[in-house]
């Protein structure tokens, strides 16, 4: 992504946080769910969980099978030193369950949603197993020296609010409780794609930071969540395809709406394929140039002076 051969993105842009992205499904084989990645279909799982007998094939997570993840995190932590935070990440139980029940990605989630009514005990047992495995995987990443953990309930937004309360929130809350007991100094971030209707409920899980996707207005999100929790986000990734002055204006707007403290600025989702490096560099340059005037009662933002 960078012109200089061998330079990594964190060396090119000097962000405050770095992450090694593999996939939220990475730990599945470690507790009995093998999968393949196909070029067109994406992840494909042959051993679906559709009965109690299928559930018996699952076993406690074998962290030895995730040795490469731990080693990669340790190497990254050593490379970045004190210049950036190293982030770990996991999928939330509901989101992982959608893949295991559906057999891969889906547009409708009909099989797993119907299971909520046709086989609720089976689904609860699966979610409980995933909760335990994910909790242990988080602790493993913390022991591998990450500074922070992001929980991705990517498909939680596909549930009606009352169903998310029943089928996703309790399991995320349990993970948060376990981690806050065993790793109290490690902040937890929760992100849900399409989370506009879930913000207050997300806060109820006890996480430290709520990630807002780009469809949520930052001012509205901050108002609804209050100032006693941090927020993350949420510039629309498509803005990086716009003229650079438009990118600057949107960054300024989001930062101003989020307020002077408790805000981690980033995109409302990942960098899109085809995004120019120049746009990414501009995002970082503008972000690092912004300051708040602490003497102003309304925390008005100063005019940015781009850093060289």
Short mmCIF file of C-alpha atoms in Angstrom, two decimals:
data_model
loop_
_atom_site.label_atom_id
_atom_site.label_comp_id
_atom_site.label_asym_id
_atom_site.label_seq_id
_atom_site.Cartn_x
_atom_site.Cartn_y
_atom_site.Cartn_z
CA UNK A 1 0.00 0.00 0.00
CA UNK A 2 3.01 2.27 0.41
CA UNK A 3 5.44 3.48 -2.24
CA UNK A 4 8.50 2.54 -0.21
CA UNK A 5 9.23 -1.18 -0.56
CA UNK A 6 8.96 -3.09 2.70
CA UNK A 7 7.18 -0.35 4.63
CA UNK A 8 4.18 -1.54 6.60
CA UNK A 9 1.01 0.59 6.85
CA UNK A 10 1.73 1.48 10.47
CA UNK A 11 5.17 2.73 9.44
CA UNK A 12 3.72 4.73 6.55
CA UNK A 13 0.87 6.40 8.46
CA UNK A 14 1.94 6.21 12.15
CA UNK A 15 -1.53 5.49 13.60
CA UNK A 16 -2.25 5.35 17.32
CA UNK A 17 -3.39 1.75 17.06
CA UNK A 18 -2.51 -1.24 14.87
CA UNK A 19 -4.24 -4.55 14.25
CA UNK A 20 -3.33 -7.79 12.52
CA UNK A 21 -6.39 -8.73 10.52
CA UNK A 22 -7.01 -12.37 9.75
CA UNK A 23 -10.68 -13.22 10.25
CA UNK A 24 -13.15 -13.49 13.11
CA UNK A 25 -13.51 -17.16 12.15
CA UNK A 26 -9.83 -17.92 12.77
CA UNK A 27 -10.40 -19.68 16.14
CA UNK A 28 -13.17 -22.00 14.86
CA UNK A 29 -10.96 -25.01 14.01
CA UNK A 30 -9.44 -24.74 17.48
CA UNK A 31 -12.76 -25.82 19.02
CA UNK A 32 -13.97 -28.25 16.37
CA UNK A 33 -15.37 -26.27 13.44
CA UNK A 34 -13.14 -26.51 10.34
CA UNK A 35 -13.84 -24.20 7.42
CA UNK A 36 -12.54 -23.27 3.99
CA UNK A 37 -12.31 -19.90 2.27
CA UNK A 38 -13.57 -19.96 -1.32
CA UNK A 39 -12.82 -17.10 -3.68
CA UNK A 40 -16.43 -16.36 -4.57
CA UNK A 41 -18.42 -17.67 -1.61
CA UNK A 42 -16.04 -16.68 1.15
CA UNK A 43 -16.03 -18.86 4.29
CA UNK A 44 -17.65 -22.27 3.84
CA UNK A 45 -18.42 -24.56 6.78
CA UNK A 46 -19.40 -28.12 6.02
CA UNK A 47 -19.94 -29.35 9.59
CA UNK A 48 -23.05 -27.37 10.49
CA UNK A 49 -24.51 -27.31 13.97
CA UNK A 50 -28.11 -28.41 13.42
CA UNK A 51 -28.70 -30.95 16.20
CA UNK A 52 -27.54 -31.97 19.65
CA UNK A 53 -25.38 -34.67 18.07
CA UNK A 54 -23.63 -32.03 15.95
CA UNK A 55 -23.03 -29.97 19.07
CA UNK A 56 -21.16 -32.90 20.63
CA UNK A 57 -18.46 -32.47 17.99
CA UNK A 58 -17.40 -29.20 19.61
CA UNK A 59 -14.70 -29.25 22.26
CA UNK A 60 -12.96 -26.70 24.50
CA UNK A 61 -10.76 -24.31 22.58
CA UNK A 62 -7.25 -25.62 21.96
CA UNK A 63 -5.09 -22.51 22.15
CA UNK A 64 -2.07 -24.42 20.86
CA UNK A 65 -3.75 -24.40 17.47
CA UNK A 66 -3.75 -20.58 17.61
CA UNK A 67 -0.03 -20.35 18.37
CA UNK A 68 0.62 -18.37 15.18
CA UNK A 69 -1.85 -15.70 16.28
CA UNK A 70 -0.11 -15.27 19.62
CA UNK A 71 3.34 -15.15 18.07
CA UNK A 72 2.22 -12.59 15.47
CA UNK A 73 0.81 -10.33 18.17
CA UNK A 74 4.00 -10.55 20.22
CA UNK A 75 6.11 -9.71 17.17
CA UNK A 76 3.88 -6.76 16.30
CA UNK A 77 4.00 -5.48 19.88
CA UNK A 78 7.79 -5.66 19.81
CA UNK A 79 7.96 -3.85 16.46
CA UNK A 80 5.68 -0.94 17.35
CA UNK A 81 7.07 -0.56 20.87
CA UNK A 82 5.44 2.34 22.68
CA UNK A 83 4.50 4.14 19.46
CA UNK A 84 1.09 2.50 19.01
CA UNK A 85 -1.43 0.31 20.77
CA UNK A 86 -1.80 -3.26 19.52
CA UNK A 87 -5.43 -4.29 19.14
CA UNK A 88 -6.80 -7.81 19.34
CA UNK A 89 -10.24 -8.78 18.13
CA UNK A 90 -12.89 -11.47 18.28
CA UNK A 91 -16.31 -12.16 16.83
CA UNK A 92 -19.29 -12.05 19.18
CA UNK A 93 -21.09 -15.35 19.90
CA UNK A 94 -24.19 -14.51 17.84
CA UNK A 95 -22.17 -13.48 14.81
CA UNK A 96 -19.97 -16.60 14.99
CA UNK A 97 -23.09 -18.73 15.42
CA UNK A 98 -24.60 -17.37 12.20
CA UNK A 99 -21.69 -18.82 10.22
CA UNK A 100 -21.76 -22.17 12.02
CA UNK A 101 -25.51 -22.60 11.58
CA UNK A 102 -25.85 -21.13 8.08
CA UNK A 103 -22.67 -22.71 6.72
CA UNK A 104 -21.14 -19.40 5.69
CA UNK A 105 -22.25 -15.92 4.75
CA UNK A 106 -25.92 -15.28 4.11
CA UNK A 107 -28.19 -12.42 3.16
CA UNK A 108 -31.26 -13.57 5.06
CA UNK A 109 -30.15 -15.42 8.24
CA UNK A 110 -33.34 -17.45 7.99
CA UNK A 111 -31.89 -20.70 9.33
CA UNK A 112 -30.33 -19.27 12.47
CA UNK A 113 -33.25 -16.92 13.12
CA UNK A 114 -35.76 -19.76 12.84
CA UNK A 115 -33.61 -21.80 15.24
CA UNK A 116 -34.40 -19.17 17.89
CA UNK A 117 -37.94 -20.60 17.82
CA UNK A 118 -37.57 -24.19 16.55
CA UNK A 119 -34.51 -25.22 18.60
CA UNK A 120 -33.89 -22.53 21.23
CA UNK A 121 -32.11 -24.85 23.66
CA UNK A 122 -29.70 -26.01 20.97
CA UNK A 123 -28.93 -22.43 20.00
CA UNK A 124 -28.41 -21.43 23.64
CA UNK A 125 -26.01 -24.34 24.16
CA UNK A 126 -24.08 -23.30 21.06
CA UNK A 127 -23.91 -19.66 22.17
CA UNK A 128 -22.74 -20.71 25.64
CA UNK A 129 -19.97 -22.84 24.12
CA UNK A 130 -18.91 -19.95 21.91
CA UNK A 131 -18.96 -17.54 24.83
CA UNK A 132 -16.54 -19.69 26.80
CA UNK A 133 -14.25 -20.24 23.80
CA UNK A 134 -14.21 -16.55 22.83
CA UNK A 135 -13.50 -15.50 26.41
CA UNK A 136 -10.48 -17.81 26.54
CA UNK A 137 -9.33 -16.55 23.15
CA UNK A 138 -9.46 -12.96 24.42
CA UNK A 139 -7.37 -13.85 27.45
CA UNK A 140 -4.89 -15.60 25.15
CA UNK A 141 -4.56 -12.41 23.08
CA UNK A 142 -4.09 -10.33 26.21
CA UNK A 143 -1.34 -12.72 27.32
CA UNK A 144 0.16 -12.17 23.87
CA UNK A 145 0.47 -8.49 24.84
CA UNK A 146 -2.41 -6.71 23.12
CA UNK A 147 -3.48 -3.40 24.66
CA UNK A 148 -7.16 -3.55 23.73
CA UNK A 149 -9.79 -5.97 22.42
CA UNK A 150 -12.49 -5.22 19.87
CA UNK A 151 -15.61 -7.39 19.85
CA UNK A 152 -17.30 -7.54 16.46
CA UNK A 153 -20.97 -8.47 16.54
CA UNK A 154 -20.99 -7.89 12.79
CA UNK A 155 -24.41 -9.44 12.19
CA UNK A 156 -26.06 -8.40 15.44
CA UNK A 157 -27.72 -5.59 13.51
CA UNK A 158 -29.64 -8.20 11.51
CA UNK A 159 -31.70 -9.01 14.60
CA UNK A 160 -34.80 -7.12 15.76
CA UNK A 161 -34.06 -5.23 18.97
CA UNK A 162 -35.88 -7.67 21.26
CA UNK A 163 -34.12 -10.63 19.67
CA UNK A 164 -30.71 -8.99 20.03
CA UNK A 165 -31.51 -8.48 23.72
CA UNK A 166 -32.22 -12.19 24.04
CA UNK A 167 -29.78 -13.84 21.65
CA UNK A 168 -26.72 -11.62 21.56
CA UNK A 169 -26.50 -9.16 24.42
CA UNK A 170 -26.40 -11.67 27.33
CA UNK A 171 -23.45 -13.53 25.82
CA UNK A 172 -21.49 -10.36 25.08
CA UNK A 173 -22.24 -9.16 28.61
CA UNK A 174 -20.89 -12.43 30.02
CA UNK A 175 -17.69 -12.07 27.99
CA UNK A 176 -17.27 -8.51 29.24
CA UNK A 177 -17.79 -9.63 32.83
CA UNK A 178 -15.20 -12.41 32.50
CA UNK A 179 -12.62 -10.11 30.89
CA UNK A 180 -13.15 -7.28 33.35
CA UNK A 181 -12.56 -9.77 36.16
CA UNK A 182 -9.47 -11.41 34.66
CA UNK A 183 -8.03 -8.52 32.60
CA UNK A 184 -9.39 -5.36 34.27
CA UNK A 185 -6.90 -3.01 32.61
CA UNK A 186 -7.73 -4.06 29.04
CA UNK A 187 -10.36 -1.83 27.37
CA UNK A 188 -13.12 -3.53 25.40
CA UNK A 189 -14.65 -2.05 22.25
CA UNK A 190 -17.97 -3.27 20.84
CA UNK A 191 -18.87 -2.76 17.18
CA UNK A 192 -22.06 -3.82 15.41
CA UNK A 193 -22.67 -3.20 11.74
CA UNK A 194 -25.92 -1.25 11.41
CA UNK A 195 -26.08 -0.38 15.10
CA UNK A 196 -28.20 2.79 15.00
CA UNK A 197 -31.09 1.18 16.88
CA UNK A 198 -28.88 -0.61 19.39
CA UNK A 199 -26.64 2.08 20.90
CA UNK A 200 -28.22 2.26 24.34
CA UNK A 201 -28.45 -1.52 24.51
CA UNK A 202 -24.81 -1.86 23.50
CA UNK A 203 -23.83 0.43 26.35
CA UNK A 204 -25.64 -1.93 28.70
CA UNK A 205 -23.10 -4.70 27.98
CA UNK A 206 -20.52 -2.87 30.10
CA UNK A 207 -17.91 -2.33 27.40
CA UNK A 208 -15.60 0.69 27.54
CA UNK A 209 -16.06 1.93 23.97
CA UNK A 210 -18.92 1.82 21.48
CA UNK A 211 -17.98 1.75 17.80
CA UNK A 212 -20.39 3.66 15.58
CA UNK A 213 -20.82 2.69 11.97
CA UNK A 214 -21.01 5.42 9.32
CA UNK A 215 -24.84 5.37 9.17
CA UNK A 216 -25.11 6.81 12.69
CA UNK A 217 -24.87 10.57 13.09
CA UNK A 218 -22.03 11.18 15.54
CA UNK A 219 -23.83 14.02 17.31
CA UNK A 220 -26.91 11.85 17.80
CA UNK A 221 -24.80 8.90 18.90
CA UNK A 222 -22.94 10.97 21.49
CA UNK A 223 -26.20 12.45 22.78
CA UNK A 224 -27.80 9.04 23.17
CA UNK A 225 -24.76 7.40 24.79
CA UNK A 226 -23.74 10.28 27.03
CA UNK A 227 -20.26 11.39 28.02
CA UNK A 228 -19.55 8.56 30.47
CA UNK A 229 -18.52 6.14 27.72
CA UNK A 230 -16.09 6.50 24.85
CA UNK A 231 -17.08 6.31 21.20
CA UNK A 232 -15.19 5.19 18.13
CA UNK A 233 -15.73 6.16 14.51
CA UNK A 234 -17.25 7.05 12.22
CA UNK A 235 -16.24 8.65 8.92
CA UNK A 236 -17.90 6.92 5.96
CA UNK A 237 -15.16 4.89 4.20
CA UNK A 238 -16.56 6.11 0.87
CA UNK A 239 -15.47 9.65 1.79
CA UNK A 240 -11.91 8.62 1.00
CA UNK A 241 -12.94 8.53 -2.65
CA UNK A 242 -14.00 12.20 -2.47
CA UNK A 243 -11.86 15.30 -3.09
CA UNK A 244 -9.45 15.81 -0.18
CA UNK A 245 -11.08 19.07 1.02
CA UNK A 246 -14.35 17.14 1.45
CA UNK A 247 -12.50 14.51 3.49
CA UNK A 248 -11.08 17.27 5.70
CA UNK A 249 -14.52 18.79 6.31
CA UNK A 250 -16.04 15.44 7.22
CA UNK A 251 -13.25 14.61 9.66
CA UNK A 252 -13.68 18.00 11.34
CA UNK A 253 -17.44 17.52 11.57
CA UNK A 254 -17.21 14.06 13.12
CA UNK A 255 -14.57 15.15 15.65
CA UNK A 256 -16.54 18.22 16.65
CA UNK A 257 -19.74 16.21 17.09
CA UNK A 258 -17.97 13.59 19.21
CA UNK A 259 -16.71 16.17 21.71
CA UNK A 260 -13.34 16.91 23.27
CA UNK A 261 -12.76 13.64 25.12
CA UNK A 262 -13.53 9.94 24.90
CA UNK A 263 -13.40 9.70 21.12
CA UNK A 264 -11.30 7.40 18.94
CA UNK A 265 -11.46 8.72 15.40
CA UNK A 266 -11.49 6.20 12.59
CA UNK A 267 -13.67 5.07 9.73
CA UNK A 268 -17.14 3.72 10.33
CA UNK A 269 -15.94 0.43 8.80
CA UNK A 270 -12.83 -0.83 7.04
CA UNK A 271 -10.89 0.84 4.23
CA UNK A 272 -12.61 -0.02 0.97
CA UNK A 273 -10.84 -1.82 -1.86
CA UNK A 274 -9.53 0.73 -4.34
CA UNK A 275 -8.96 3.50 -1.81
CA UNK A 276 -5.94 5.58 -2.78
CA UNK A 277 -3.01 5.74 -0.40
CA UNK A 278 -3.04 9.53 -0.79
CA UNK A 279 -6.52 9.65 0.73
CA UNK A 280 -5.53 7.43 3.66
CA UNK A 281 -2.45 9.57 4.31
CA UNK A 282 -4.60 12.70 4.20
CA UNK A 283 -6.98 11.18 6.75
CA UNK A 284 -4.11 10.71 9.21
CA UNK A 285 -2.54 14.10 8.53
CA UNK A 286 -5.78 16.00 9.13
CA UNK A 287 -6.63 13.93 12.20
CA UNK A 288 -3.28 14.56 13.85
CA UNK A 289 -3.53 18.29 13.20
CA UNK A 290 -6.80 18.82 15.09
CA UNK A 291 -6.81 20.37 18.54
CA UNK A 292 -9.46 21.58 20.96
CA UNK A 293 -9.38 24.97 22.63
CA UNK A 294 -9.75 23.97 26.28
CA UNK A 295 -10.39 27.57 27.28
CA UNK A 296 -13.57 27.65 25.24
CA UNK A 297 -16.68 26.70 27.14
CA UNK A 298 -18.17 24.91 24.17
CA UNK A 299 -14.86 23.26 23.23
CA UNK A 300 -14.76 24.90 19.81
CA UNK A 301 -12.29 23.27 17.50
CA UNK A 302 -9.30 25.25 16.30
CA UNK A 303 -8.54 25.59 12.61
CA UNK A 304 -6.36 22.64 11.71
CA UNK A 305 -2.69 23.16 10.86
CA UNK A 306 -1.48 20.19 8.90
CA UNK A 307 1.65 18.60 10.30
CA UNK A 308 4.62 18.05 8.04
#
